PDB file of C-alpha atoms in Angstrom:
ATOM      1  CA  UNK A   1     -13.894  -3.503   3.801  1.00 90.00           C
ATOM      2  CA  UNK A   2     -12.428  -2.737   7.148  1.00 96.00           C
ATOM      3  CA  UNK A   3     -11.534   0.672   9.140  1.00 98.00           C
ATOM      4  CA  UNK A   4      -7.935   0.469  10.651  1.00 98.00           C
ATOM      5  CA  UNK A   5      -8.037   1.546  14.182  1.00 97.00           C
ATOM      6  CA  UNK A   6      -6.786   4.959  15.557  1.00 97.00           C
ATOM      7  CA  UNK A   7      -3.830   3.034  16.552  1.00 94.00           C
ATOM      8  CA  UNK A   8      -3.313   1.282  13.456  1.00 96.00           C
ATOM      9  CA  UNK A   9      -3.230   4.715  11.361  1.00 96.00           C
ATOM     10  CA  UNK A  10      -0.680   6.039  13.442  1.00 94.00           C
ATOM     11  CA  UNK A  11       1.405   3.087  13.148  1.00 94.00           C
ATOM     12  CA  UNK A  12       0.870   3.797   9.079  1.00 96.00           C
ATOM     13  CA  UNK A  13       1.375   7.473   9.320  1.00 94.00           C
ATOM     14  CA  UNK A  14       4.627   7.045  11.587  1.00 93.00           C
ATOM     15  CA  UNK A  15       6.362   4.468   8.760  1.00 94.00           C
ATOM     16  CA  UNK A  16       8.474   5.236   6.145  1.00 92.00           C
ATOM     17  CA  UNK A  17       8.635   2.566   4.271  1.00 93.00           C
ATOM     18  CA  UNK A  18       6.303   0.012   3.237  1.00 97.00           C
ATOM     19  CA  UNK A  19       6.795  -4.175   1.997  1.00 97.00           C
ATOM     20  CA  UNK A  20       4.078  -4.162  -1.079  1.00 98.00           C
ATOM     21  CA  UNK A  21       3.453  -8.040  -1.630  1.00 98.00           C
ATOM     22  CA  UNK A  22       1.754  -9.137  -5.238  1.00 98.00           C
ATOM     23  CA  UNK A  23       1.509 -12.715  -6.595  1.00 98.00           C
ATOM     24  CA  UNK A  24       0.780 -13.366 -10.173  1.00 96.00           C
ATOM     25  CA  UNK A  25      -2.692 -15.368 -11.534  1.00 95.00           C
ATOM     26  CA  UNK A  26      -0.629 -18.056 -11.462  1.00 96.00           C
ATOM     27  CA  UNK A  27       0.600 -17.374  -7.805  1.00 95.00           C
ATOM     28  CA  UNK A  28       4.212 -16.486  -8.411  1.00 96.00           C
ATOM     29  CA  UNK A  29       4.810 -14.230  -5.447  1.00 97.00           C
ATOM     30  CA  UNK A  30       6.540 -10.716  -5.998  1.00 98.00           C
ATOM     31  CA  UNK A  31       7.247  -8.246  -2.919  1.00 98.00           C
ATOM     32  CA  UNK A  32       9.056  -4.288  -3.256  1.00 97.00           C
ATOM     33  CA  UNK A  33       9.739  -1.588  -1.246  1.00 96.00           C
ATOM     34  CA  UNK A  34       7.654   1.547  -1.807  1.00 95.00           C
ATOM     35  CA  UNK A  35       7.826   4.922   0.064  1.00 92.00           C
ATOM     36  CA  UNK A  36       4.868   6.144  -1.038  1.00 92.00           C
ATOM     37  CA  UNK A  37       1.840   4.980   0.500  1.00 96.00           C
ATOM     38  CA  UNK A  38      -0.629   7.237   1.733  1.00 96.00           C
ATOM     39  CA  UNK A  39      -3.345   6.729   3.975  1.00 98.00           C
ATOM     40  CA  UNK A  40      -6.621   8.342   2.431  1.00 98.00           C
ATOM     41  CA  UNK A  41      -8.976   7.340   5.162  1.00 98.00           C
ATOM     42  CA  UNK A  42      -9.016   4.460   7.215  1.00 98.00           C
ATOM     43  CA  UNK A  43     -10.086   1.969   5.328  1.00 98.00           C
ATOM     44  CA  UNK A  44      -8.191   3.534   1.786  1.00 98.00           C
ATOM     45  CA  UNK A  45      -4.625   3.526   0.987  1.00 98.00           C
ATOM     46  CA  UNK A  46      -2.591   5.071  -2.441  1.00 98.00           C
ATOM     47  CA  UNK A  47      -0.021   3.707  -3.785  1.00 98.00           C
ATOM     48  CA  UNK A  48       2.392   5.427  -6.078  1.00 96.00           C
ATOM     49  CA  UNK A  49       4.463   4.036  -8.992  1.00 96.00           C
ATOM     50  CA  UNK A  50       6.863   5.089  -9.765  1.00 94.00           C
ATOM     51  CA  UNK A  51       8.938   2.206 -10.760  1.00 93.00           C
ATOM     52  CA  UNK A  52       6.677  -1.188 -10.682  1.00 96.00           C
ATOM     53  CA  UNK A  53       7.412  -3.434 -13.742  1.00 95.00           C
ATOM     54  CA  UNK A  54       5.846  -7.223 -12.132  1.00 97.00           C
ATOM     55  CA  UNK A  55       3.770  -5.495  -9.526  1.00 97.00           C
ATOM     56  CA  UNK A  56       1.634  -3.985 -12.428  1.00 96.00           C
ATOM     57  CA  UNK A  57       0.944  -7.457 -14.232  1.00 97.00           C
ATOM     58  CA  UNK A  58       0.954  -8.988 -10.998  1.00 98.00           C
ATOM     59  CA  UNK A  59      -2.607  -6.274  -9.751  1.00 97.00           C
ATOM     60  CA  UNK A  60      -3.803  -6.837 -13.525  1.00 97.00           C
ATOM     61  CA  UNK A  61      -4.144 -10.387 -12.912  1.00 97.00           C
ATOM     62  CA  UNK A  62      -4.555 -10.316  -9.499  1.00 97.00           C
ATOM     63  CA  UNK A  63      -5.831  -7.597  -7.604  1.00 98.00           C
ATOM     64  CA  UNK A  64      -5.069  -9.169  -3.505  1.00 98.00           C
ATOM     65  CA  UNK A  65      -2.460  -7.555  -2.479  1.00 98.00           C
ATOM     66  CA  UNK A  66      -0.663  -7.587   1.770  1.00 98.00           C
ATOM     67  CA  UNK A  67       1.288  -3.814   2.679  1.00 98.00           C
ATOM     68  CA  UNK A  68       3.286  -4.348   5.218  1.00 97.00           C
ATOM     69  CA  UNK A  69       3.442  -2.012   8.231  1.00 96.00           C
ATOM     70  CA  UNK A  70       6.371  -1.843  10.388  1.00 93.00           C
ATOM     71  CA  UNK A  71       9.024   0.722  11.204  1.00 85.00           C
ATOM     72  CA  UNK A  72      12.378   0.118  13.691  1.00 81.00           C
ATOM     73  CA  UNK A  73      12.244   1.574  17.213  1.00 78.00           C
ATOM     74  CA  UNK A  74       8.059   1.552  16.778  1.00 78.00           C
ATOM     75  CA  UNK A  75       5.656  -1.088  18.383  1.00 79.00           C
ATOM     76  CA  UNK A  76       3.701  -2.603  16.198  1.00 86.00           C
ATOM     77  CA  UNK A  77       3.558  -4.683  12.897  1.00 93.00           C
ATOM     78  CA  UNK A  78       0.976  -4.804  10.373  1.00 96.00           C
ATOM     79  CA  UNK A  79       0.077  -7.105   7.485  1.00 97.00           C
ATOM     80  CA  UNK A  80      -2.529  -5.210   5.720  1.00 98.00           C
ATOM     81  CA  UNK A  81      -4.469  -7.184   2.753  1.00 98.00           C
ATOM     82  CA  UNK A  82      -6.325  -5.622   0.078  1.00 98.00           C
ATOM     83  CA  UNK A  83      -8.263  -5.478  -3.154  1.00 98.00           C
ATOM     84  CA  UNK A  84      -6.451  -2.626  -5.811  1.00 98.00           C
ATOM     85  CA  UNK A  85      -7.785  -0.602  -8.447  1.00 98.00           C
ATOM     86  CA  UNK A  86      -5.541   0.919 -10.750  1.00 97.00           C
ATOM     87  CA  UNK A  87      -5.814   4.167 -12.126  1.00 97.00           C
ATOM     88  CA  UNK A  88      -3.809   5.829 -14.523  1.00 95.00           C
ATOM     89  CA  UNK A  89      -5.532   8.973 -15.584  1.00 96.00           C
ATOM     90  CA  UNK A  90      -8.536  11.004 -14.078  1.00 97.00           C
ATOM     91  CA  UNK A  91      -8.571  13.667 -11.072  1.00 98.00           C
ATOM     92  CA  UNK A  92      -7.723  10.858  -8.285  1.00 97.00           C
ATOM     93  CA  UNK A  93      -4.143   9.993 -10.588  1.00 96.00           C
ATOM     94  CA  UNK A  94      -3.884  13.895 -11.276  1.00 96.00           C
ATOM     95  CA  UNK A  95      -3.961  14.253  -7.234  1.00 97.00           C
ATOM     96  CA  UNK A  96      -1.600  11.701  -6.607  1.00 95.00           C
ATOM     97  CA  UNK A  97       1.480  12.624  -9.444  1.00 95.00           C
ATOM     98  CA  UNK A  98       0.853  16.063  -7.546  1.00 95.00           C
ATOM     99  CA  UNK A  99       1.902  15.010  -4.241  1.00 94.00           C
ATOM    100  CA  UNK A 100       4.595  12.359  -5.200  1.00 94.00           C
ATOM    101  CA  UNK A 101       6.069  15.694  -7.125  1.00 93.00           C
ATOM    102  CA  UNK A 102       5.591  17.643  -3.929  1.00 94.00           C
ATOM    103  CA  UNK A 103       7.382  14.864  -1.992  1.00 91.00           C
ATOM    104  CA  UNK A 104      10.056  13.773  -4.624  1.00 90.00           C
ATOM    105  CA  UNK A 105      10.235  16.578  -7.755  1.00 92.00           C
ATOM    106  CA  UNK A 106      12.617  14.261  -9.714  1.00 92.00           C
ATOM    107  CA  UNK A 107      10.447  10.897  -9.581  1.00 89.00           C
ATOM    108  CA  UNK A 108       7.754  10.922 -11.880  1.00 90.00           C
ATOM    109  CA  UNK A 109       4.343   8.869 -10.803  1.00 93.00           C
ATOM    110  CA  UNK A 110       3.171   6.649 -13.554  1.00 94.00           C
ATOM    111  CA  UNK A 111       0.225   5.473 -11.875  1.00 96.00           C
ATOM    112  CA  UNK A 112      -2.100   5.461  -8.910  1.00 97.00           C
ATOM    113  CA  UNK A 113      -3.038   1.803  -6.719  1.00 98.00           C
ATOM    114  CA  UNK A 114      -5.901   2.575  -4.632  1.00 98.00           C
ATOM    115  CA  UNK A 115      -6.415  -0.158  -2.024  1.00 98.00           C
ATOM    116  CA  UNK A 116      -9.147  -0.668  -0.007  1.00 98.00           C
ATOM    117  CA  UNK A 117      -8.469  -2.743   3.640  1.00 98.00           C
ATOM    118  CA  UNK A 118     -10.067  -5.917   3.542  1.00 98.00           C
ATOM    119  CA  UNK A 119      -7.709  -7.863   6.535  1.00 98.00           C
ATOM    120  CA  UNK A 120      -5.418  -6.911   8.880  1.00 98.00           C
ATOM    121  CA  UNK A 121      -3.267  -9.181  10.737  1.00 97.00           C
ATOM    122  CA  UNK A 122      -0.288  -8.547  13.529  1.00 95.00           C
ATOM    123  CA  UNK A 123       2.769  -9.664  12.615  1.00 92.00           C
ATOM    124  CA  UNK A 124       5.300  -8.618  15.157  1.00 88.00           C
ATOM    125  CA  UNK A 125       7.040 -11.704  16.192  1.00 86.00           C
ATOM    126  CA  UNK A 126       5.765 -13.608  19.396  1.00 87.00           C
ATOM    127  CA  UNK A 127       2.343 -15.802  20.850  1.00 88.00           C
ATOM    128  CA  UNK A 128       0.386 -13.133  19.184  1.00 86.00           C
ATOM    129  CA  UNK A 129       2.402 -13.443  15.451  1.00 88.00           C
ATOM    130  CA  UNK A 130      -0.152 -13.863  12.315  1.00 93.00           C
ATOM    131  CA  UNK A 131      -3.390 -12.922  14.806  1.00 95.00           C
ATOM    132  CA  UNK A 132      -6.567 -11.474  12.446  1.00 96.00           C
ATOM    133  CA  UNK A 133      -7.040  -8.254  14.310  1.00 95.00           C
ATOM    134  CA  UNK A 134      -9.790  -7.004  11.812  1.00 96.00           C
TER     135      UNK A 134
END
């Protein structure tokens, strides 16, 4: 695992919405938009769902996952990569259905992805596009 740098967790905090990218065992790629990604610490991130249907099989097979990290008007782009658990019931899912209800009271959170930061690449267009930072 890596730590995202002060920087980096800003960046995460000051975006809105997120690219969550999945491929299948078989490597059929899948990408959606999610709003709800938290930052636990810096080196864990939840993921809601709300409303994944080929993510899910995609993490059963295949646990990888890339987040990206961008938001217009901010500097900065980040391709996060990362290894997912999913959790569906306990205290950590209990936590999580709490806040999306305290963020969104009509959506209802199905499940929890915990991912733990394994990569993290820029990828803001330019000489420095698709550099490993950590």
């Amino acid at each position: 695992m890596v730590a995202l740098t002060p920087e980096m967790q800003e960046l995460f905090k000051s975006t809105k919405y997120f690219a969550l990218a999945t491929a299948s065992k078989q490597g059929d790629p899948n990408v959606v938009p999610i709003g709800m990604a938290i930052l636990m610490d810096p080196e864990t991130i939840w993921i809601g769902n709300q409303f994944f249907r080929q993510t899910l099989t995609n993490v059963r097979e295949n646990p990888r996952v890339a987040l990206q990290v961008w938001t217009a008007g901010t500097p900065g782009c980040l391709k996060v990569k990362g290894d997912i658990t999913l959790v569906e019931s306990g205290p950590d899912y209990e936590k999580m259905h709490r806040m999306v209800k305290e963020r969104k009271p009509n959506l209802e959170c199905r499940g929890l992805l915990i991912m733990k930061v394994t990569e993290v690449y820029d990828c803001r267009s330019g000489a420095e596009a698709g550099k490993r930072l950590l």
